[in-house]
Coordinates of C-alpha atoms in Angstrom, one line a residue:
M128 CA 37.2 30.2 13.8
Y129 CA 35.7 30.1 10.4
A130 CA 35.9 26.2 10.8
T131 CA 34.0 26.1 14.0
G132 CA 31.4 28.3 12.8
F133 CA 30.8 26.3 10.0
A134 CA 31.0 23.4 11.7
L135 CA 28.1 24.6 14.3
L136 CA 26.0 25.6 11.3
L137 CA 26.4 22.2 9.4
I138 CA 25.3 20.6 12.9
A139 CA 22.6 22.9 13.4
L140 CA 21.4 22.2 9.3
V141 CA 21.9 18.7 10.3
L142 CA 19.8 18.8 13.3
F143 CA 17.3 20.5 11.6
V144 CA 16.9 18.1 8.5
L145 CA 16.5 14.8 11.1
G146 CA 13.7 17.0 13.1
R147 CA 11.7 17.7 10.0
M148 CA 12.3 13.8 9.1
A149 CA 11.3 13.2 12.4
G150 CA 8.1 15.2 11.8
V151 CA 7.2 13.8 8.7
R152 CA 7.5 10.0 10.1
V153 CA 5.1 10.8 13.0
R154 CA 3.0 12.2 10.1
Q155 CA 3.2 9.1 8.3
L156 CA 2.7 6.9 11.1
Q157 CA -0.5 8.3 12.1
R158 CA -1.6 8.1 8.6
S159 CA -0.9 4.6 9.0
Q160 CA -2.8 4.1 11.9
E161 CA -6.1 5.8 10.4
V162 CA -5.5 3.3 7.2
R163 CA -5.2 0.3 9.1
S164 CA -8.4 1.4 11.1
E165 CA -10.1 1.7 7.9
F166 CA -9.0 -1.7 6.6
Y167 CA -10.0 -3.6 10.0
R168 CA -13.5 -1.5 10.0
S169 CA -13.9 -2.4 6.1
A170 CA -12.8 -6.2 7.1
M171 CA -15.4 -6.4 10.0
I172 CA -18.3 -5.7 7.5
L173 CA -17.1 -8.3 4.9
V174 CA -16.5 -10.9 7.9
E175 CA -20.0 -10.3 9.3
D176 CA -21.8 -10.6 6.5
E177 CA -22.9 -14.2 5.9
R178 CA -22.7 -13.9 2.0
T179 CA -19.2 -13.6 2.0
P180 CA -17.2 -17.0 0.8
E181 CA -14.8 -18.4 3.4
A182 CA -11.9 -17.6 0.9
Y183 CA -12.2 -14.0 1.6
V184 CA -12.3 -14.5 5.3
G185 CA -9.4 -16.4 4.9
L186 CA -7.2 -14.0 3.0
L187 CA -8.5 -11.3 5.3
G188 CA -6.9 -12.9 8.3
S189 CA -3.5 -13.2 5.8
L190 CA -3.7 -9.7 5.2
S191 CA -4.3 -8.5 8.5
R192 CA -1.0 -10.4 9.4
A193 CA 0.6 -8.7 6.4
L194 CA 0.2 -5.1 6.9
V195 CA 3.4 -4.7 8.6
D196 CA 5.6 -6.3 6.1
K197 CA 8.2 -4.0 5.2
R198 CA 9.3 -6.4 1.8
L199 CA 6.2 -5.7 0.5
S200 CA 6.9 -1.7 -0.4
W201 CA 9.8 -3.0 -2.3
I202 CA 7.9 -5.3 -4.1
A203 CA 5.6 -2.8 -4.7
L204 CA 8.3 -0.1 -5.9
W205 CA 10.0 -3.1 -8.5
H206 CA 6.3 -3.8 -10.0
L207 CA 5.7 -0.1 -10.5
V208 CA 8.8 0.8 -12.3
S209 CA 9.3 -2.3 -14.0
G210 CA 5.9 -2.6 -15.3
K211 CA 6.3 -6.6 -14.5
R212 CA 3.3 -8.6 -13.9
N213 CA 2.4 -11.8 -12.7
L214 CA 1.5 -14.0 -15.6
A215 CA -1.3 -15.5 -14.4
P216 CA -3.0 -13.8 -12.1
R217 CA -6.7 -14.9 -12.9
E218 CA -5.6 -18.1 -11.7
R219 CA -5.2 -16.7 -8.1
D220 CA -7.8 -14.1 -8.4
L221 CA -9.9 -14.7 -5.8
T222 CA -13.0 -12.2 -7.2
F223 CA -12.7 -14.0 -10.0
L224 CA -12.9 -17.6 -8.5
H225 CA -15.5 -16.6 -5.9
P226 CA -17.7 -13.7 -7.0
L227 CA -19.2 -10.9 -4.5
P228 CA -22.1 -9.5 -4.7
A229 CA -22.0 -5.8 -5.7
D230 CA -22.0 -4.1 -2.6
L231 CA -19.6 -6.3 -0.8
R232 CA -17.1 -6.1 -3.9
K233 CA -16.9 -2.5 -3.1
V234 CA -16.1 -3.2 0.1
W235 CA -13.3 -5.7 -1.1
D236 CA -12.2 -3.0 -3.0
H237 CA -12.0 -0.4 -0.5
I238 CA -10.0 -3.0 1.9
T239 CA -7.3 -3.9 -1.1
G240 CA -6.8 0.0 -1.3
C241 CA -6.5 0.4 2.3
F242 CA -4.0 -2.5 2.2
V243 CA -1.8 -1.1 -0.3
L244 CA -1.8 2.1 1.3
A245 CA -0.9 0.6 4.5
V246 CA 1.9 -1.2 3.3
T247 CA 3.5 1.8 1.9
F248 CA 4.1 3.4 5.3
N249 CA 5.9 0.5 6.4
N250 CA 9.1 2.3 4.9
F251 CA 9.9 5.8 4.9
L252 CA 11.6 6.4 1.9
I253 CA 10.4 3.7 -0.4
G254 CA 6.6 4.0 0.7
A255 CA 6.7 7.9 0.0
I256 CA 8.3 6.8 -3.7
V257 CA 5.6 4.1 -4.2
R258 CA 2.7 6.5 -2.9
R259 CA 3.7 8.9 -5.5
L260 CA 4.0 6.6 -8.6
F261 CA 0.6 5.1 -7.4
L262 CA -1.0 8.8 -7.5
W263 CA 1.0 9.6 -10.8
L264 CA -0.6 6.7 -12.4
A265 CA -3.9 6.8 -11.0
N266 CA -4.7 10.5 -11.5
G267 CA -4.4 10.1 -15.4
R268 CA -1.7 11.7 -16.2
N269 CA 0.0 9.2 -18.0
D270 CA -1.8 6.9 -20.4
E271 CA -4.2 4.5 -19.6
G272 CA -2.0 1.7 -19.3
D273 CA -0.3 3.1 -16.7
S274 CA -3.8 3.4 -14.5
R275 CA -4.2 -0.2 -15.3
R276 CA -0.9 -0.9 -14.1
A277 CA -1.1 0.5 -11.1
T278 CA -4.6 -1.4 -10.5
A279 CA -2.5 -4.6 -11.5
V280 CA 0.3 -4.0 -9.0
V281 CA -2.5 -3.5 -6.2
Q282 CA -4.0 -7.1 -7.2
D283 CA -0.5 -8.3 -7.4
L284 CA 0.6 -7.4 -3.8
V285 CA -2.9 -8.9 -2.6
T286 CA -2.8 -12.1 -4.7
L287 CA 1.0 -12.2 -3.7
R288 CA -0.3 -12.2 -0.1
S289 CA -2.9 -15.0 -0.6
A290 CA -0.5 -17.2 -2.3

């Protein structure tokens, strides 16, 4: 009798946890849709502006296709945890090769942030860890080097998709 009661309690606990996880995932998917919509809205600003170099338009097409790539969450986690970074990002840094006007640069920075945030929503657990690490590093709770590392990871992900 005690074994049956314990088994039922365990089943109820498992169902409760699964229900909570499903609720969290539904909220993640809703937030993901909001971030992707913001990505596309900002991308249209760059695409429609005649001052935007063609390299950005091509990269935006590549980034829009990569929004659903689950591997990028793992790559971001590896870069954040290991501190490893591409050795020569300036060679592929689009903003270095093709400078943008200040107003379009703000839109581009917003797009890259939306891209990385949208990528983190592609994986339930790893994405949550990456978002927490980005927030922890970007909030300045650690030294300035870690904040620069979070920025470097964002740049690496964007340049990785452009390569």
